[in-house]
Each structure stands twice: as structure tokens, then as C-alpha cells.
Short mmCIF file of C-alpha atoms in Angstrom, two decimals:
data_model
loop_
_atom_site.label_atom_id
_atom_site.label_comp_id
_atom_site.label_asym_id
_atom_site.label_seq_id
_atom_site.Cartn_x
_atom_site.Cartn_y
_atom_site.Cartn_z
CA UNK A 180 18.72 29.15 -1.19
CA UNK A 181 16.57 31.93 -2.67
CA UNK A 182 16.60 35.55 -1.65
CA UNK A 183 13.10 35.46 -0.16
CA UNK A 184 13.84 32.99 2.63
CA UNK A 185 17.01 34.86 3.56
CA UNK A 186 15.13 38.11 3.72
CA UNK A 187 12.43 36.60 5.92
CA UNK A 188 14.89 35.01 8.34
CA UNK A 189 16.92 38.22 8.61
CA UNK A 190 13.80 40.28 9.29
CA UNK A 191 12.69 37.80 11.92
CA UNK A 192 16.10 37.87 13.68
CA UNK A 193 16.27 41.67 13.72
CA UNK A 194 12.79 41.92 15.23
CA UNK A 195 13.61 39.38 17.94
CA UNK A 196 16.88 41.10 18.93
CA UNK A 197 15.18 44.51 19.06
CA UNK A 198 12.45 43.22 21.30
CA UNK A 199 14.81 41.33 23.58
CA UNK A 200 17.15 44.31 24.07
CA UNK A 201 14.28 46.56 25.19
CA UNK A 202 14.55 48.98 22.27
CA UNK A 203 10.80 48.92 21.68
CA UNK A 204 9.27 50.72 24.72
CA UNK A 205 5.66 50.13 23.69
CA UNK A 206 4.47 46.65 22.67
CA UNK A 207 2.19 48.29 20.10
CA UNK A 208 5.23 49.65 18.22
CA UNK A 209 6.75 46.21 17.81
CA UNK A 210 7.11 44.58 14.40
CA UNK A 211 4.00 42.86 13.06
CA UNK A 212 3.58 39.29 14.00
CA UNK A 213 4.61 36.76 11.40
CA UNK A 214 2.09 34.19 10.24
CA UNK A 215 2.62 31.11 8.23
CA UNK A 216 0.85 32.77 5.31
CA UNK A 217 3.27 35.67 5.13
CA UNK A 218 6.23 33.48 4.20
CA UNK A 219 6.03 30.87 1.37
CA UNK A 220 6.14 27.34 2.54
CA UNK A 221 8.65 26.31 -0.09
CA UNK A 222 11.26 28.59 1.46
CA UNK A 223 11.27 26.59 4.70
CA UNK A 224 11.36 23.28 2.98
CA UNK A 225 14.59 24.12 1.22
CA UNK A 226 16.54 25.40 4.24
CA UNK A 227 17.20 23.57 7.47
CA UNK A 228 15.44 24.82 10.59
CA UNK A 229 17.30 27.35 12.76
CA UNK A 230 16.76 28.05 16.40
CA UNK A 231 17.06 31.58 17.70
CA UNK A 232 18.34 31.66 21.26
CA UNK A 233 16.66 34.20 23.43
CA UNK A 234 18.53 36.55 25.76
CA UNK A 235 17.06 37.32 29.18
CA UNK A 236 15.16 40.56 29.08
CA UNK A 237 16.48 43.61 30.96
CA UNK A 238 14.28 45.49 33.31
CA UNK A 239 13.87 49.22 32.88
CA UNK A 240 14.23 51.28 36.05
CA UNK A 241 10.64 52.53 36.23
CA UNK A 242 8.87 50.07 33.85
CA UNK A 243 8.15 46.37 33.81
CA UNK A 244 10.31 43.91 31.91
CA UNK A 245 10.29 44.26 28.12
CA UNK A 246 8.15 41.71 26.26
CA UNK A 247 9.95 38.70 24.89
CA UNK A 248 9.14 36.68 21.80
CA UNK A 249 10.01 33.05 21.41
CA UNK A 250 10.20 31.80 17.77
CA UNK A 251 10.84 28.24 16.70
CA UNK A 252 12.23 27.14 13.37
CA UNK A 253 8.96 25.48 12.28
CA UNK A 254 6.99 28.08 10.30
CA UNK A 255 3.72 26.29 10.83
CA UNK A 256 3.80 26.64 14.61
CA UNK A 257 5.67 29.96 14.96
CA UNK A 258 3.33 32.17 16.95
CA UNK A 259 4.74 35.26 18.69
CA UNK A 260 4.64 34.92 22.42
CA UNK A 261 5.03 37.95 24.66
CA UNK A 262 5.91 37.46 28.28
CA UNK A 263 5.67 40.41 30.55
CA UNK A 264 6.80 40.08 34.13
CA UNK A 265 6.34 42.77 36.73
CA UNK A 266 8.76 42.64 39.63
CA UNK A 267 6.78 42.84 42.83
CA UNK A 268 7.79 45.63 45.11
CA UNK A 269 9.91 44.37 47.92
CA UNK A 270 9.01 45.47 51.35
CA UNK A 271 11.62 47.52 53.10
CA UNK A 272 14.14 45.31 54.86
CA UNK A 273 14.81 47.94 57.45
CA UNK A 274 13.56 46.75 60.80
CA UNK A 275 11.76 48.92 63.33
CA UNK A 276 13.86 51.65 64.83
CA UNK A 277 14.98 50.76 68.31
CA UNK A 278 15.33 53.57 70.77
CA UNK A 279 17.82 53.07 73.56
CA UNK A 280 16.71 54.88 76.70
CA UNK A 281 19.31 57.12 78.19
CA UNK A 282 20.55 56.28 81.63
CA UNK A 283 19.19 58.72 84.22
CA UNK A 284 21.71 61.27 85.37
CA UNK A 285 22.86 60.71 88.92
CA UNK A 286 22.72 63.85 91.00
CA UNK A 287 25.86 64.64 92.93
CA UNK A 288 25.37 64.77 96.69
CA UNK A 289 25.40 68.25 98.12
CA UNK A 290 27.98 68.74 100.84
CA UNK A 291 27.21 71.59 103.22
CA UNK A 292 30.06 73.99 103.77
CA UNK A 293 30.39 75.38 107.23
CA UNK A 294 32.01 78.70 107.90
CA UNK A 295 34.41 79.22 110.74
CA UNK A 296 35.38 82.61 112.09
CA UNK A 297 39.01 82.99 112.99
CA UNK A 298 40.60 86.16 114.33
CA UNK A 299 43.12 87.75 111.96
CA UNK A 300 44.80 90.04 114.43
CA UNK A 301 44.74 90.85 118.09
CA UNK A 302 42.94 94.01 119.14
CA UNK A 303 43.33 96.26 122.13
CA UNK A 304 40.94 95.74 125.06
CA UNK A 305 37.58 97.36 124.47
CA UNK A 306 37.82 97.16 120.67
CA UNK A 307 36.14 94.61 118.44
CA UNK A 308 38.41 91.93 117.09
CA UNK A 309 38.29 91.75 113.24
CA UNK A 310 37.39 88.34 111.93
CA UNK A 311 37.62 86.67 108.57
CA UNK A 312 35.20 84.01 107.34
CA UNK A 313 36.86 80.93 105.87
CA UNK A 314 35.42 77.47 105.07
CA UNK A 315 35.65 75.05 107.96
CA UNK A 316 37.27 72.42 105.73
CA UNK A 317 40.09 74.80 104.81
CA UNK A 318 40.44 75.91 108.40
CA UNK A 319 40.96 72.29 109.46
CA UNK A 320 43.25 71.44 106.53
CA UNK A 321 45.53 74.47 106.87
CA UNK A 322 45.36 74.96 110.59
CA UNK A 323 48.66 76.18 111.90
CA UNK A 324 49.35 74.96 115.37
CA UNK A 325 50.74 77.81 117.45
CA UNK A 326 52.56 76.65 120.52
CA UNK A 327 50.91 77.98 123.63
CA UNK A 328 52.99 80.37 125.66
CA UNK A 329 54.28 78.71 128.78
CA UNK A 330 52.76 80.07 131.97
CA UNK A 331 54.95 82.12 134.24
CA UNK A 332 56.93 80.02 136.66
CA UNK A 333 54.57 80.54 139.55
CA UNK A 334 54.11 77.82 142.15
CA UNK A 335 50.54 76.66 142.41
CA UNK A 336 50.31 77.26 146.15
CA UNK A 337 52.54 80.40 146.04
CA UNK A 338 53.66 79.58 149.58
CA UNK A 339 57.12 80.91 148.72
CA UNK A 340 55.96 84.50 148.06
CA UNK A 341 57.77 86.17 150.94
CA UNK A 342 59.24 89.67 150.83
CA UNK A 343 61.15 91.75 153.35
CA UNK A 344 60.79 95.52 152.98
CA UNK A 345 63.21 97.98 154.58
CA UNK A 346 62.28 101.69 154.27
CA UNK A 347 64.39 104.74 155.19
CA UNK A 348 63.67 108.47 154.96
CA UNK A 349 59.95 108.14 154.25
CA UNK A 350 58.88 109.73 157.51
CA UNK A 351 57.53 108.68 160.87
CA UNK A 352 55.32 105.58 160.76
CA UNK A 353 56.68 104.63 157.33
CA UNK A 354 60.25 103.79 158.04
CA UNK A 355 61.14 100.40 159.35
CA UNK A 356 61.25 96.76 158.42
CA UNK A 357 58.14 94.93 157.22
CA UNK A 358 57.45 91.28 156.44
CA UNK A 359 54.90 90.36 153.78
CA UNK A 360 53.54 86.94 152.85
CA UNK A 361 51.15 86.43 149.96
CA UNK A 362 48.94 83.51 148.89
CA UNK A 363 47.70 83.57 151.59
CA UNK A 364 48.29 87.10 152.86
CA UNK A 365 50.12 87.45 156.12
CA UNK A 366 52.95 89.37 157.80
CA UNK A 367 53.34 92.63 159.74
CA UNK A 368 52.83 94.84 156.71
CA UNK A 369 50.23 97.58 157.43
CA UNK A 370 47.94 96.38 154.57
CA UNK A 371 48.97 92.89 153.42
CA UNK A 372 45.88 92.31 151.23
CA UNK A 373 46.33 95.51 149.21
CA UNK A 374 50.11 95.01 149.06
CA UNK A 375 49.75 91.48 147.60
CA UNK A 376 47.10 92.67 145.16
CA UNK A 377 49.28 95.43 143.68
CA UNK A 378 52.20 93.06 143.37
CA UNK A 379 50.00 90.56 141.46
CA UNK A 380 48.78 93.32 139.13
CA UNK A 381 52.36 94.25 138.19
CA UNK A 382 53.50 90.68 137.68
CA UNK A 383 53.73 89.74 133.98
CA UNK A 384 55.33 86.75 132.38
CA UNK A 385 58.72 87.67 131.00
CA UNK A 386 58.88 90.94 132.92
CA UNK A 387 60.41 91.62 136.32
CA UNK A 388 58.06 93.60 138.54
CA UNK A 389 61.04 94.89 140.53
CA UNK A 390 63.28 95.72 137.53
CA UNK A 391 65.28 98.97 137.75
CA UNK A 392 64.85 101.95 135.42
CA UNK A 393 66.66 101.36 132.08
CA UNK A 394 69.90 103.36 131.86
CA UNK A 395 68.96 105.06 128.57
CA UNK A 396 65.61 106.40 129.87
CA UNK A 397 64.84 110.13 129.60
CA UNK A 398 63.67 111.22 133.02
CA UNK A 399 62.60 114.57 134.40
CA UNK A 400 64.83 116.17 137.00
CA UNK A 401 62.44 116.06 139.92
CA UNK A 402 63.53 115.31 143.46
CA UNK A 403 60.96 113.16 145.19
CA UNK A 404 62.63 113.17 148.58
CA UNK A 405 65.22 111.15 150.45
CA UNK A 406 63.05 108.05 150.85
CA UNK A 407 64.62 104.76 149.87
CA UNK A 408 63.45 101.14 150.02
CA UNK A 409 65.18 97.83 149.76
CA UNK A 410 63.20 94.70 148.92
CA UNK A 411 64.53 91.16 149.25
CA UNK A 412 62.99 87.70 149.24
CA UNK A 413 61.14 85.53 146.71
CA UNK A 414 58.31 86.42 144.43
CA UNK A 415 56.70 84.20 141.76
CA UNK A 416 59.40 81.63 142.37
CA UNK A 417 62.26 84.04 141.66
CA UNK A 418 64.66 85.73 144.04
CA UNK A 419 64.18 89.46 144.54
CA UNK A 420 66.84 92.05 145.43
CA UNK A 421 65.74 95.52 144.35
CA UNK A 422 66.37 99.08 145.49
CA UNK A 423 63.93 101.99 145.12
CA UNK A 424 64.40 105.73 145.40
CA UNK A 425 62.68 108.98 144.44
CA UNK A 426 65.62 110.82 142.85
CA UNK A 427 63.98 111.67 139.45
CA UNK A 428 60.76 111.33 137.54
CA UNK A 429 61.44 107.75 136.42
CA UNK A 430 62.29 106.58 139.95
CA UNK A 431 59.22 108.33 141.36
CA UNK A 432 56.97 106.58 138.81
CA UNK A 433 58.59 103.23 139.62
CA UNK A 434 57.97 103.78 143.34
CA UNK A 435 54.38 104.95 142.96
CA UNK A 436 53.53 101.92 140.82
CA UNK A 437 54.00 99.61 143.85
CA UNK A 438 52.09 101.71 146.41
CA UNK A 439 50.70 100.52 148.92
CA UNK A 440 53.37 97.82 149.05
CA UNK A 441 55.82 100.73 149.28
CA UNK A 442 54.71 103.55 151.58
CA UNK A 443 53.48 106.80 150.13
CA UNK A 444 55.94 109.65 150.29
CA UNK A 445 55.37 113.33 149.57
CA UNK A 446 57.37 114.87 146.77
CA UNK A 447 59.83 117.57 147.71
CA UNK A 448 61.24 120.08 145.26
CA UNK A 449 64.96 120.49 145.06
CA UNK A 450 66.32 123.93 146.20
#
């Protein structure tokens, strides 16, 4: 085989590989096309025909596919063929954006809060009682049940309120024995209505209206006279047996507290 056919085949192979690998960016810069007249015919008659296998063209990122050239072994019909394929732009596969509506916020129901006024401490009569405002729900939840004080042991009809009064040394018209009934008022007492009223005013639960003066009391040394009184009977369902005198300031005050049940007596100074 002569050197000319080898040189022509080698040049043809190099040009095909360069074009197929995308080294030539511009088709105008490619190697000149080969024609049957450029290569002697006797070179092809001496060598067997060879087939050049083409390699799929690569696609540049921003350009179309590189041109390809198909060459057959027959020099008489070898015409360069350039195939240029442009990849169509694919539409975006992303579907339409779906917006999920947010669930409406549920408003919490408004619960009215009531305010209850409860006394915090007891006040003296005639003074305003201080109060403290607390929610009604808390007042109901933390309500402390205070047991009610039992009423004094007084019969409902009070038919047993009967007292016998014996007075000595009070003076004419005051000494003697008197009977008094209350609820309803009756007896030979000079003023049963006023006598029962003063006894009711001095009756308190847990306290004896006829109790004596405490032994440790500090009393003034005043002589209120020789008058004495002795009371027996039943009052407010309890038996009564009490003695009264006017020997000092404490005894005088105790006596005067039950007037007009006890007769009035003038104070006399001690010599």
C-alpha cells in the first residue's frame, strides 16, 4: 500500500473524530470536504474498503449538537453529511402552585366574671364594714362554711320566764316581794312591761344577766346604801338565784343596770 492512500485515510479519520467529539465549535472551521477528485482512484482500488463508525455527538450546554459527518468506504459516493439537531426546550414540569387555605381561627367564648363582695372583718355598729372584691367563681370554690352560732336556749313561747323579787332596805314602797312574768308580761310588779324589757336587753347568749361581780374586779369604795335584793325563778330557760347589793361601785353599777326591774335606791355616802 502506498503512502498516499495511508495519508488520505489518516487525514479523513482525524477530521471525523474531531468533528464527532465537538472540538470544532463553528462548522465553518471544519476540515475541507473531501471529493473524489482529491484522492487518486488507484489508491482505493488497492486497499480494501474501511468503515468508520460514528460516535453519538455530545450536546454543548448552551449550543446545539455538534455537526456529524458520515463517510463510507467508497470514494465515489463519499459526500460529507452534517446533521445538526437542536433539542427543543422542554416545558417546565412543575405544576401550578396549589394554595391550601388556612382554617379559620375559632374564637374562644367569653365567660363573664361576676364579682362578689364579702366582708373581711366585722365592724362596730355605726361604722362601714370593709369589703373585698373577689371573683364569684373563686368565692364559690373556696367558700368556707362557718357553722352558725346556736341560738340561746330560749323557749319559743317563753312561758317559763317567771321571777320572784324580794327587796329589803330600799325604802318605803320599794321593799317587799314582787312576782314578774314575761312573754307575756304579768305579775304584781309595779311596771312589768319595763321590767321585762330591761331584762331582755341584758340577756345575751353565753352570758348570765344575773351574774355576780368578778372577784378580781377593781371597784370604787362607795357605799350605795343598805338595800339588798334576792331574785329567784327561771329566765331564758335557766334557773336564777342571784343576790344584789349596793356596797361598792361595782355592785351599784350591777344594780342600776337592771332598773326598773330592781327598784331605784338613792346612794348614801359612808361616814
